[in-house]
Coordinates of N, CA, C and O in Angstrom, one line a residue:
M215 N 93.3 113.2 68.7 CA 93.6 112.0 69.4 C 93.1 112.0 70.9 O 93.3 113.1 71.5
L216 N 92.5 111.0 71.3 CA 92.0 111.0 72.7 C 93.1 110.5 73.7 O 93.8 109.6 73.4
N217 N 93.2 111.2 74.8 CA 94.2 110.8 75.8 C 93.4 109.9 76.8 O 92.4 110.3 77.3
G218 N 94.0 108.8 77.2 CA 93.3 107.9 78.1 C 94.1 107.6 79.3 O 94.8 108.5 79.9
L219 N 94.0 106.3 79.8 CA 94.6 105.9 81.0 C 96.0 105.3 80.8 O 96.6 104.8 81.7
D220 N 96.4 105.2 79.5 CA 97.7 104.6 79.3 C 98.9 105.4 79.7 O 98.8 106.6 79.8
I221 N 99.9 104.7 80.1 CA 101.1 105.4 80.6 C 102.3 104.9 79.8 O 102.3 103.8 79.2
E222 N 103.3 105.8 79.7 CA 104.5 105.4 78.9 C 105.3 104.3 79.7 O 105.3 104.3 80.9
G223 N 105.9 103.4 78.9 CA 106.7 102.4 79.6 C 107.2 101.4 78.6 O 107.0 101.5 77.4
D224 N 108.0 100.4 79.1 CA 108.6 99.4 78.2 C 108.5 98.0 78.8 O 109.3 97.2 78.6
S225 N 107.4 97.8 79.5 CA 107.1 96.5 80.1 C 106.7 95.5 79.0 O 106.4 95.9 77.9
P226 N 106.7 94.2 79.3 CA 106.2 93.2 78.3 C 104.8 93.5 77.8 O 104.6 93.3 76.6
L227 N 104.0 94.0 78.7 CA 102.6 94.3 78.2 C 102.6 95.5 77.3 O 101.8 95.6 76.3
H228 N 103.5 96.5 77.5 CA 103.6 97.6 76.6 C 104.0 97.2 75.2 O 103.6 97.7 74.2
R229 N 104.9 96.2 75.1 CA 105.4 95.7 73.8 C 104.4 94.8 73.1 O 104.5 94.6 71.9
L230 N 103.5 94.2 73.9 CA 102.5 93.3 73.2 C 101.5 94.1 72.4 O 101.0 95.1 72.9
P231 N 101.2 93.7 71.2 CA 100.2 94.4 70.4 C 98.8 94.5 71.1 O 98.5 93.6 71.9
A232 N 98.1 95.5 70.7 CA 96.8 95.7 71.3 C 95.9 94.4 71.1 O 95.1 94.0 72.0
R233 N 95.9 93.9 69.9 CA 95.1 92.7 69.6 C 95.5 91.5 70.5 O 94.6 90.8 71.1
G234 N 96.8 91.3 70.7 CA 97.2 90.3 71.6 C 96.7 90.5 73.0 O 96.4 89.5 73.7
K235 N 96.8 91.7 73.5 CA 96.3 92.0 74.9 C 94.8 91.7 75.0 O 94.3 91.2 76.0
L236 N 94.0 92.1 74.0 CA 92.6 91.9 74.1 C 92.3 90.4 74.0 O 91.4 89.9 74.7
V237 N 93.0 89.7 73.2 CA 92.8 88.2 73.2 C 93.2 87.6 74.5 O 92.5 86.7 75.0
L238 N 94.3 88.1 75.1 CA 94.7 87.6 76.4 C 93.7 87.9 77.4 O 93.3 87.0 78.3
L239 N 93.1 89.1 77.4 CA 92.1 89.4 78.4 C 90.9 88.6 78.2 O 90.3 88.1 79.2
F240 N 90.5 88.4 77.0 CA 89.2 87.6 76.7 C 89.5 86.1 77.2 O 88.6 85.5 77.9
A241 N 90.6 85.6 76.8 CA 90.9 84.2 77.1 C 91.0 84.0 78.6 O 90.5 83.0 79.2
T242 N 91.6 85.0 79.3 CA 91.7 84.9 80.8 C 90.4 85.0 81.4 O 90.1 84.2 82.4
A243 N 89.5 85.8 80.9 CA 88.2 85.9 81.5 C 87.4 84.6 81.4 O 86.8 84.1 82.3
V244 N 87.5 84.0 80.2 CA 86.8 82.7 80.0 C 87.4 81.7 80.9 O 86.7 80.9 81.6
G245 N 88.7 81.6 81.0 CA 89.4 80.7 81.9 C 89.0 80.8 83.3 O 88.8 79.9 84.1
L246 N 89.0 82.1 83.8 CA 88.7 82.3 85.2 C 87.3 81.9 85.6 O 87.0 81.5 86.7
F247 N 86.4 82.0 84.6 CA 85.0 81.6 84.9 C 84.7 80.1 84.8 O 83.7 79.6 85.1
L248 N 85.7 79.4 84.2 CA 85.6 78.0 84.1 C 86.3 77.3 85.3 O 86.1 76.1 85.5
V249 N 87.0 78.0 86.1 CA 87.8 77.5 87.3 C 87.2 77.9 88.6 O 86.8 79.1 88.7
S250 N 87.0 77.0 89.5 CA 86.6 77.4 90.9 C 87.6 77.0 92.0 O 87.2 77.0 93.1
D251 N 88.7 76.5 91.5 CA 89.8 76.0 92.5 C 90.6 77.2 92.9 O 91.3 77.9 92.1
L252 N 90.6 77.4 94.3 CA 91.4 78.6 94.8 C 92.9 78.4 94.6 O 93.6 79.4 94.6
R253 N 93.3 77.1 94.4 CA 94.8 76.9 94.1 C 95.2 77.5 92.8 O 96.4 77.7 92.5
V254 N 94.2 77.7 91.9 CA 94.4 78.4 90.6 C 94.1 79.9 90.7 O 94.8 80.7 90.2
L255 N 93.0 80.2 91.3 CA 92.5 81.6 91.3 C 93.4 82.5 92.2 O 93.6 83.7 91.8
V256 N 93.9 82.0 93.3 CA 94.8 82.9 94.1 C 96.0 83.3 93.4 O 96.4 84.4 93.3
P257 N 96.8 82.3 92.7 CA 97.9 82.7 91.9 C 97.5 83.6 90.7 O 98.3 84.4 90.4
A258 N 96.4 83.4 90.2 CA 95.9 84.2 89.1 C 95.8 85.7 89.6 O 96.1 86.6 88.9
L259 N 95.2 85.8 90.8 CA 95.1 87.2 91.3 C 96.4 87.8 91.6 O 96.7 89.0 91.3
A260 N 97.4 87.0 92.1 CA 98.7 87.5 92.4 C 99.4 87.9 91.1 O 100.1 88.9 91.0
L261 N 99.2 87.1 90.0 CA 99.8 87.3 88.7 C 99.2 88.6 88.1 O 100.0 89.4 87.5
S262 N 97.9 88.8 88.2 CA 97.3 90.0 87.7 C 97.8 91.2 88.4 O 98.1 92.3 87.8
T263 N 98.0 91.1 89.7 CA 98.5 92.2 90.5 C 99.9 92.6 90.1 O 100.3 93.7 89.9
G264 N 100.7 91.5 89.9 CA 102.1 91.7 89.4 C 102.2 92.4 88.0 O 103.0 93.2 87.8
L265 N 101.3 91.9 87.1 CA 101.3 92.5 85.8 C 100.9 94.0 85.8 O 101.5 94.8 85.1
L266 N 99.9 94.3 86.7 CA 99.5 95.7 86.7 C 100.7 96.6 87.3 O 101.0 97.7 86.7
L267 N 101.3 96.1 88.3 CA 102.4 96.9 88.9 C 103.6 96.9 88.0 O 104.4 97.9 88.1
S268 N 103.8 95.9 87.1 CA 104.9 95.9 86.2 C 104.8 96.9 85.1 O 105.8 97.2 84.5
T269 N 103.6 97.5 85.0 CA 103.5 98.6 84.0 C 104.1 99.9 84.4 O 104.2 100.8 83.6
G270 N 104.4 100.0 85.7 CA 105.0 101.2 86.2 C 103.9 102.2 86.7 O 104.2 103.3 87.0
V271 N 102.7 101.7 86.9 CA 101.6 102.6 87.3 C 101.8 103.0 88.8 O 101.3 104.0 89.2
G272 N 102.4 102.2 89.6 CA 102.6 102.5 91.0 C 101.4 102.0 91.9 O 100.3 101.9 91.4
V273 N 101.7 101.7 93.1 CA 100.6 101.1 94.0 C 99.5 102.0 94.2 O 98.3 101.7 94.1
R274 N 99.8 103.3 94.6 CA 98.8 104.3 94.9 C 97.9 104.5 93.7 O 96.7 104.6 93.8
E275 N 98.5 104.7 92.5 CA 97.7 105.0 91.3 C 96.9 103.8 90.9 O 95.8 103.9 90.4
A276 N 97.5 102.6 91.0 CA 96.8 101.4 90.7 C 95.5 101.2 91.6 O 94.4 100.9 91.1
F277 N 95.7 101.5 92.9 CA 94.6 101.5 93.8 C 93.5 102.5 93.4 O 92.3 102.2 93.5
R278 N 94.0 103.7 93.1 CA 93.0 104.8 92.8 C 92.2 104.4 91.5 O 91.0 104.7 91.5
R279 N 92.9 103.8 90.6 CA 92.2 103.4 89.3 C 91.2 102.3 89.5 O 90.2 102.2 88.8
T280 N 91.4 101.4 90.4 CA 90.6 100.2 90.5 C 89.7 100.1 91.8 O 89.0 99.2 91.9
R281 N 89.9 101.1 92.7 CA 89.2 100.9 94.0 C 87.7 100.9 93.9 O 87.1 100.1 94.6
F282 N 87.1 101.6 93.0 CA 85.7 101.6 92.9 C 85.2 100.3 92.4 O 84.2 99.7 93.0
V283 N 85.8 99.7 91.4 CA 85.4 98.4 90.9 C 85.7 97.3 91.9 O 84.9 96.4 92.2
L284 N 86.8 97.4 92.6 CA 87.2 96.4 93.6 C 86.2 96.5 94.8 O 85.9 95.4 95.4
F285 N 85.8 97.7 95.1 CA 84.8 97.8 96.2 C 83.5 97.1 95.8 O 82.9 96.4 96.6
T286 N 83.1 97.2 94.5 CA 81.9 96.5 94.1 C 82.1 95.0 94.1 O 81.2 94.2 94.5
V287 N 83.3 94.6 93.7 CA 83.6 93.1 93.8 C 83.6 92.6 95.2 O 83.1 91.5 95.5
L288 N 84.0 93.5 96.2 CA 84.0 93.1 97.6 C 82.5 92.9 98.0 O 82.2 92.0 98.8
I289 N 81.7 93.8 97.6 CA 80.2 93.7 98.0 C 79.7 92.4 97.4 O 78.9 91.7 98.1
L290 N 80.0 92.0 96.2 CA 79.5 90.8 95.6 C 80.0 89.6 96.4 O 79.3 88.6 96.6
A291 N 81.3 89.7 96.8 CA 81.9 88.6 97.6 C 81.2 88.4 98.9 O 80.9 87.3 99.4
A292 N 80.9 89.6 99.5 CA 80.2 89.6 100.8 C 78.8 88.9 100.7 O 78.3 88.2 101.5
A293 N 78.1 89.3 99.6 CA 76.8 88.7 99.3 C 76.9 87.2 99.2 O 76.0 86.4 99.7
N294 N 77.9 86.7 98.5 CA 78.1 85.3 98.3 C 78.5 84.6 99.7 O 78.1 83.5 99.9
Y295 N 79.2 85.4 100.5 CA 79.5 84.8 101.8 C 78.2 84.5 102.6 O 78.1 83.5 103.3
Y296 N 77.3 85.5 102.6 CA 76.1 85.3 103.4 C 75.1 84.3 102.7 O 74.3 83.6 103.3
L297 N 75.1 84.3 101.4 CA 74.1 83.5 100.6 C 74.6 82.1 100.4 O 73.8 81.2 100.2
H298 N 75.9 81.9 100.3 CA 76.4 80.6 99.9 C 77.4 80.1 101.0 O 77.0 79.4 101.9
S299 N 78.7 80.4 100.8 CA 79.7 79.9 101.7 C 80.9 80.8 101.7 O 81.1 81.6 100.7
P300 N 81.8 80.7 102.7 CA 83.1 81.5 102.6 C 83.9 81.1 101.4 O 84.6 82.0 100.8
H301 N 83.9 79.8 101.0 CA 84.7 79.4 99.9 C 84.2 80.1 98.6 O 85.0 80.6 97.8
E302 N 82.9 80.1 98.4 CA 82.3 80.7 97.2 C 82.6 82.2 97.2 O 82.9 82.8 96.1
A303 N 82.6 82.9 98.4 CA 83.0 84.3 98.4 C 84.4 84.5 98.0 O 84.7 85.5 97.2
L304 N 85.3 83.7 98.4 CA 86.7 83.8 98.0 C 86.9 83.6 96.5 O 87.7 84.2 95.9
V305 N 86.1 82.6 96.0 CA 86.2 82.3 94.6 C 85.7 83.5 93.8 O 86.4 83.9 92.8
V306 N 84.6 84.1 94.2 CA 84.1 85.3 93.4 C 85.1 86.4 93.5 O 85.4 87.1 92.5
F307 N 85.6 86.7 94.7 CA 86.5 87.8 94.9 C 87.8 87.6 94.1 O 88.2 88.5 93.3
C308 N 88.4 86.4 94.2 CA 89.7 86.2 93.4 C 89.4 86.3 91.9 O 90.2 86.8 91.2
R309 N 88.4 85.7 91.5 CA 88.1 85.6 90.0 C 87.8 87.0 89.5 O 88.5 87.4 88.5
L310 N 87.0 87.8 90.1 CA 86.6 89.1 89.6 C 87.8 90.1 89.8 O 88.0 91.0 88.9
A311 N 88.4 90.0 91.0 CA 89.5 91.0 91.2 C 90.7 90.7 90.3 O 91.3 91.7 89.8
A312 N 91.0 89.5 90.0 CA 92.0 89.2 89.0 C 91.7 89.8 87.6 O 92.5 90.3 86.9
L313 N 90.4 89.6 87.3 CA 90.0 90.2 86.0 C 90.1 91.7 85.9 O 90.5 92.3 84.9
V314 N 89.7 92.3 87.0 CA 89.7 93.8 87.1 C 91.1 94.3 87.0 O 91.4 95.2 86.2
L315 N 92.0 93.6 87.7 CA 93.4 94.1 87.7 C 94.1 93.9 86.4 O 94.9 94.7 85.9
L316 N 93.8 92.7 85.7 CA 94.3 92.5 84.4 C 93.8 93.5 83.4 O 94.6 94.0 82.5
A317 N 92.5 93.8 83.5 CA 91.9 94.8 82.6 C 92.6 96.2 82.8 O 92.9 96.9 81.9
A318 N 92.9 96.5 84.1 CA 93.6 97.8 84.4 C 95.0 97.8 83.8 O 95.4 98.8 83.3
A319 N 95.6 96.6 83.8 CA 97.0 96.5 83.2 C 96.9 96.7 81.7 O 97.8 97.4 81.1
V320 N 95.9 96.2 81.1 CA 95.7 96.3 79.6 C 95.5 97.8 79.3 O 96.1 98.3 78.4
T321 N 94.6 98.4 80.0 CA 94.3 99.8 79.7 C 95.5 100.7 80.0 O 95.6 101.8 79.4
A322 N 96.3 100.3 81.0 CA 97.5 101.1 81.3 C 98.6 101.1 80.3 O 99.5 101.9 80.2
T323 N 98.5 100.0 79.4 CA 99.6 99.8 78.5 C 99.1 100.0 77.0 O 99.8 99.7 76.1
T324 N 97.8 100.4 76.8 CA 97.3 100.5 75.5 C 96.6 101.8 75.3 O 95.7 102.2 76.1
G325 N 97.0 102.5 74.3 CA 96.4 103.8 74.0 C 95.0 103.6 73.4 O 94.6 102.6 72.9
I326 N 94.2 104.7 73.6 CA 92.8 104.6 73.2 C 92.7 104.4 71.7 O 91.8 103.7 71.2
S327 N 93.6 105.1 71.0 CA 93.5 104.9 69.5 C 93.7 103.5 69.1 O 93.1 103.0 68.1
A328 N 94.6 102.8 69.8 CA 94.9 101.4 69.5 C 93.6 100.5 69.8 O 93.3 99.6 69.0
F329 N 93.0 100.8 70.9 CA 91.7 100.2 71.2 C 90.7 100.4 70.1 O 90.0 99.5 69.6
M330 N 90.6 101.6 69.7 CA 89.5 102.0 68.7 C 89.8 101.3 67.4 O 88.9 100.8 66.7
D331 N 91.1 101.2 67.0 CA 91.5 100.6 65.8 C 91.1 99.1 65.8 O 90.6 98.5 64.8
E332 N 91.4 98.4 66.9 CA 91.1 97.0 67.0 C 89.6 96.8 67.0 O 89.1 95.8 66.4
V333 N 88.8 97.6 67.7 CA 87.4 97.5 67.7 C 86.8 97.7 66.3 O 85.9 96.9 65.9
T334 N 87.4 98.6 65.6 CA 86.9 98.9 64.2 C 87.2 97.7 63.3 O 86.3 97.2 62.6
R335 N 88.4 97.1 63.4 CA 88.7 95.9 62.6 C 87.8 94.7 63.0 O 87.4 94.0 62.1
L336 N 87.6 94.6 64.3 CA 86.7 93.5 64.8 C 85.3 93.6 64.2 O 84.7 92.6 63.9
L337 N 84.8 94.8 64.1 CA 83.4 95.0 63.7 C 83.2 95.2 62.2 O 82.1 95.3 61.7
M338 N 84.3 95.2 61.4 CA 84.2 95.4 60.0 C 83.3 94.3 59.3 O 82.5 94.7 58.4
P339 N 83.4 93.0 59.7 CA 82.5 92.1 59.0 C 81.1 92.4 59.3 O 80.2 92.2 58.4
L340 N 80.7 92.9 60.5 CA 79.3 93.3 60.7 C 78.9 94.5 60.0 O 77.8 94.6 59.5
E341 N 79.9 95.4 59.8 CA 79.6 96.6 59.0 C 79.3 96.3 57.5 O 78.4 96.9 56.9
R342 N 80.1 95.3 57.0 CA 79.9 94.9 55.6 C 78.5 94.3 55.4 O 77.9 94.3 54.3
R343 N 77.9 93.7 56.5 CA 76.6 93.2 56.4 C 75.5 94.2 56.7 O 74.3 93.9 56.8
G344 N 76.0 95.5 57.0 CA 75.0 96.5 57.3 C 74.4 96.5 58.7 O 73.4 97.1 58.9
L345 N 75.1 95.8 59.6 CA 74.5 95.7 60.9 C 75.0 96.8 61.9 O 74.2 97.2 62.8
V346 N 76.2 97.3 61.7 CA 76.7 98.3 62.6 C 77.6 99.3 61.8 O 78.0 99.0 60.7
Q347 N 77.9 100.4 62.4 CA 78.9 101.3 61.9 C 80.1 101.2 62.8 O 80.1 101.6 63.9
A348 N 81.1 100.5 62.3 CA 82.3 100.1 63.1 C 82.9 101.3 63.7 O 83.3 101.3 64.8
A349 N 83.1 102.4 62.9 CA 83.8 103.6 63.4 C 83.0 104.2 64.5 O 83.6 104.7 65.5
D350 N 81.7 104.2 64.4 CA 80.8 104.8 65.5 C 81.0 104.0 66.8 O 81.1 104.6 67.9
V351 N 80.9 102.7 66.7 CA 81.1 101.9 67.9 C 82.4 102.0 68.5 O 82.5 102.2 69.7
S352 N 83.5 102.1 67.7 CA 84.8 102.3 68.2 C 85.0 103.6 68.9 O 85.6 103.8 69.9
L353 N 84.3 104.6 68.3 CA 84.3 106.0 68.9 C 83.6 105.9 70.3 O 84.1 106.5 71.3
A354 N 82.5 105.2 70.4 CA 81.8 105.1 71.6 C 82.6 104.4 72.7 O 82.7 104.9 73.8
V355 N 83.3 103.4 72.3 CA 84.2 102.6 73.2 C 85.3 103.6 73.7 O 85.6 103.7 74.9
G356 N 85.9 104.3 72.8 CA 87.0 105.2 73.1 C 86.5 106.3 74.1 O 87.2 106.7 75.0
L357 N 85.3 106.8 73.8 CA 84.8 107.9 74.7 C 84.5 107.4 76.1 O 84.8 108.1 77.1
V358 N 84.0 106.2 76.2 CA 83.7 105.6 77.5 C 85.0 105.4 78.3 O 85.1 105.8 79.5
I359 N 86.0 104.8 77.6 CA 87.3 104.6 78.3 C 87.9 105.9 78.7 O 88.5 106.0 79.8
R360 N 87.8 106.9 77.9 CA 88.4 108.2 78.2 C 87.7 109.0 79.3 O 88.3 109.6 80.2
F361 N 86.4 109.0 79.2 CA 85.6 110.0 80.0 C 85.0 109.5 81.3 O 84.6 110.3 82.1
V362 N 84.8 108.2 81.4 CA 84.3 107.7 82.7 C 85.2 108.0 83.9 O 84.8 108.5 84.9
P363 N 86.5 107.7 83.7 CA 87.4 108.2 84.8 C 87.4 109.7 85.0 O 87.6 110.2 86.1
E364 N 87.3 110.4 83.9 CA 87.2 111.9 84.0 C 86.0 112.4 84.8 O 86.1 113.3 85.6
I365 N 84.9 111.7 84.6 CA 83.7 112.1 85.3 C 83.8 111.8 86.8 O 83.4 112.6 87.7
L366 N 84.4 110.6 87.1 CA 84.7 110.3 88.5 C 85.6 111.3 89.2 O 85.4 111.7 90.3
A367 N 86.6 111.7 88.5 CA 87.6 112.7 89.0 C 86.9 114.0 89.2 O 87.1 114.7 90.2
R368 N 86.0 114.4 88.3 CA 85.3 115.6 88.5 C 84.4 115.6 89.7 O 84.2 116.6 90.4
Y369 N 83.8 114.4 89.9 CA 82.9 114.3 91.1 C 83.7 114.5 92.3 O 83.3 115.2 93.3
R370 N 84.9 113.9 92.4 CA 85.8 114.1 93.5 C 86.1 115.5 93.7 O 86.2 116.0 94.9
D371 N 86.4 116.2 92.6 CA 86.8 117.7 92.7 C 85.6 118.5 93.3 O 85.8 119.4 94.1
I372 N 84.4 118.2 92.8 CA 83.2 118.9 93.3 C 83.0 118.6 94.8 O 82.7 119.5 95.6
A373 N 83.2 117.3 95.2 CA 83.0 117.0 96.6 C 84.1 117.7 97.5 O 83.8 118.2 98.6
D374 N 85.3 117.7 97.0 CA 86.4 118.4 97.7 C 86.1 119.9 97.8 O 86.4 120.5 98.9
A375 N 85.5 120.5 96.8 CA 85.2 121.9 96.8 C 84.1 122.2 97.9 O 84.2 123.2 98.6
H376 N 83.2 121.3 98.0 CA 82.1 121.4 99.1 C 82.8 121.3 100.4 O 82.4 122.1 101.3
R377 N 83.7 120.4 100.6 CA 84.3 120.2 102.0 C 85.1 121.5 102.3 O 85.2 121.9 103.4
A378 N 85.8 122.0 101.3 CA 86.7 123.2 101.5 C 85.9 124.4 101.9 O 86.3 125.2 102.7
R379 N 84.6 124.4 101.5 CA 83.7 125.5 101.9 C 82.9 125.2 103.1 O 82.1 126.0 103.5
G380 N 83.2 124.1 103.7 CA 82.4 123.7 104.9 C 81.0 123.3 104.6 O 80.2 123.2 105.6
L381 N 80.7 122.9 103.4 CA 79.4 122.5 103.0 C 79.3 120.9 103.1 O 80.2 120.3 102.8
P382 N 78.1 120.4 103.5 CA 78.0 119.0 103.5 C 77.9 118.4 102.1 O 77.4 119.1 101.2
V383 N 78.5 117.3 101.9 CA 78.5 116.6 100.5 C 77.3 115.8 100.4 O 77.2 114.7 101.0
R384 N 76.3 116.3 99.7 CA 75.0 115.6 99.5 C 74.9 115.2 98.0 O 75.4 116.0 97.1
P385 N 74.2 114.1 97.8 CA 74.0 113.7 96.3 C 73.4 114.8 95.5 O 73.9 115.0 94.3
L386 N 72.4 115.5 96.0 CA 71.8 116.5 95.1 C 72.7 117.7 94.8 O 72.8 118.2 93.7
T387 N 73.5 118.1 95.8 CA 74.3 119.3 95.6 C 75.6 119.0 94.8 O 76.3 119.9 94.3
T388 N 75.9 117.7 94.7 CA 77.1 117.3 93.9 C 76.8 116.8 92.5 O 77.5 117.1 91.6
L389 N 75.6 116.1 92.4 CA 75.3 115.5 91.1 C 74.8 116.6 90.2 O 75.0 116.5 89.0
V390 N 74.1 117.6 90.6 CA 73.6 118.6 89.7 C 74.7 119.3 89.0 O 74.7 119.4 87.7
P391 N 75.7 119.9 89.7 CA 76.8 120.5 89.0 C 77.6 119.5 88.1 O 78.1 119.9 87.0
L392 N 77.7 118.3 88.6 CA 78.4 117.2 87.8 C 77.7 117.0 86.5 O 78.3 116.9 85.4
I393 N 76.3 116.9 86.5 CA 75.6 116.7 85.3 C 75.7 117.8 84.4 O 75.9 117.7 83.1
I394 N 75.6 119.1 84.9 CA 75.7 120.2 84.1 C 77.1 120.3 83.4 O 77.2 120.5 82.1
L395 N 78.2 120.1 84.1 CA 79.5 120.1 83.5 C 79.7 119.0 82.5 O 80.3 119.2 81.5
T396 N 79.1 117.8 82.8 CA 79.2 116.7 81.9 C 78.5 117.0 80.6 O 79.0 116.6 79.5
L397 N 77.3 117.6 80.7 CA 76.6 117.9 79.5 C 77.3 118.9 78.6 O 77.3 118.9 77.4
K398 N 77.9 119.9 79.3 CA 78.7 120.9 78.6 C 79.9 120.2 77.8 O 80.1 120.5 76.7
D399 N 80.5 119.3 78.5 CA 81.6 118.6 77.9 C 81.1 117.8 76.7 O 81.7 117.7 75.6
A400 N 79.9 117.2 76.8 CA 79.3 116.4 75.8 C 79.0 117.2 74.5 O 79.3 116.8 73.4
D401 N 78.5 118.5 74.8 CA 78.3 119.4 73.6 C 79.6 119.7 72.9 O 79.7 119.7 71.7
T402 N 80.6 120.0 73.7 CA 81.9 120.3 73.2 C 82.5 119.2 72.3 O 83.0 119.4 71.2
I403 N 82.4 118.0 72.9 CA 82.9 116.8 72.2 C 82.1 116.5 70.9 O 82.7 116.2 69.9
A404 N 80.8 116.7 71.0 CA 80.0 116.5 69.8 C 80.4 117.5 68.7 O 80.5 117.1 67.5
M405 N 80.6 118.7 69.1 CA 81.0 119.7 68.1 C 82.3 119.4 67.5 O 82.6 119.6 66.3
A406 N 83.3 118.9 68.3 CA 84.6 118.6 67.8 C 84.5 117.4 66.8 O 85.2 117.4 65.8
I407 N 83.6 116.4 67.2 CA 83.5 115.2 66.3 C 82.9 115.7 65.0 O 83.4 115.2 63.9
D408 N 81.9 116.5 65.0 CA 81.3 117.0 63.8 C 82.3 117.8 62.9 O 82.3 117.7 61.7
A409 N 83.0 118.7 63.6 CA 84.0 119.5 62.9 C 85.1 118.7 62.2 O 85.5 119.0 61.1
R410 N 85.4 117.5 62.8 CA 86.4 116.7 62.2 C 85.8 115.7 61.2 O 86.6 114.9 60.5
G411 N 84.5 115.7 61.1 CA 83.9 114.8 60.1 C 84.1 113.3 60.4 O 84.2 112.5 59.5
F412 N 84.1 113.0 61.7 CA 84.4 111.6 62.1 C 83.2 110.7 61.7 O 83.4 109.6 61.2
R413 N 82.0 111.2 62.0 CA 80.9 110.4 61.7 C 80.6 110.5 60.2 O 80.7 111.6 59.7
R414 N 80.1 109.4 59.6 CA 79.9 109.4 58.2 C 78.4 109.5 57.9 O 78.0 109.4 56.7
H415 N 77.5 109.6 58.9 CA 76.1 109.7 58.6 C 75.4 110.5 59.7 O 76.0 110.8 60.7

């Protein structure tokens, strides 16, 4: 079983089935991109923030989990500020930030196994047509959800180790050990997957 970003809790989102949460996330994403009215987008951002905090994740942990993506959203908003207008920048920021926070709330309340099961069920019609291997795709989704945060955390550990030794944090000196450690992990994961016979071809 893969351990992910989900946390124990009894919030309404925790009780909602994984399929319901994915449908909610998809419908919200579509709705947010159809609306440009700040009178709707600002409350949507506040609601997403409230849903994320209602999971019990805590403000600091919520910020730690979303800061990288939110920083990217901020850059996009700044670009829209200079290229279009302040109103467009606010629309982009509220729309994308609300979506990011809602996605974080869904991942905080849904185990990776549940995600993988839903992806497998969703892709079964395509598998019957010979277009994809549903189990392989769900495994890929599970690995991404599980290990992208792990890689970011490992990068921070390597950077902290450099600072503790008084060494400058440079891309070359941090990325090389990060790549080596990640490749070692990939080998270990591949061997574990083969040993368990997860892949069928």
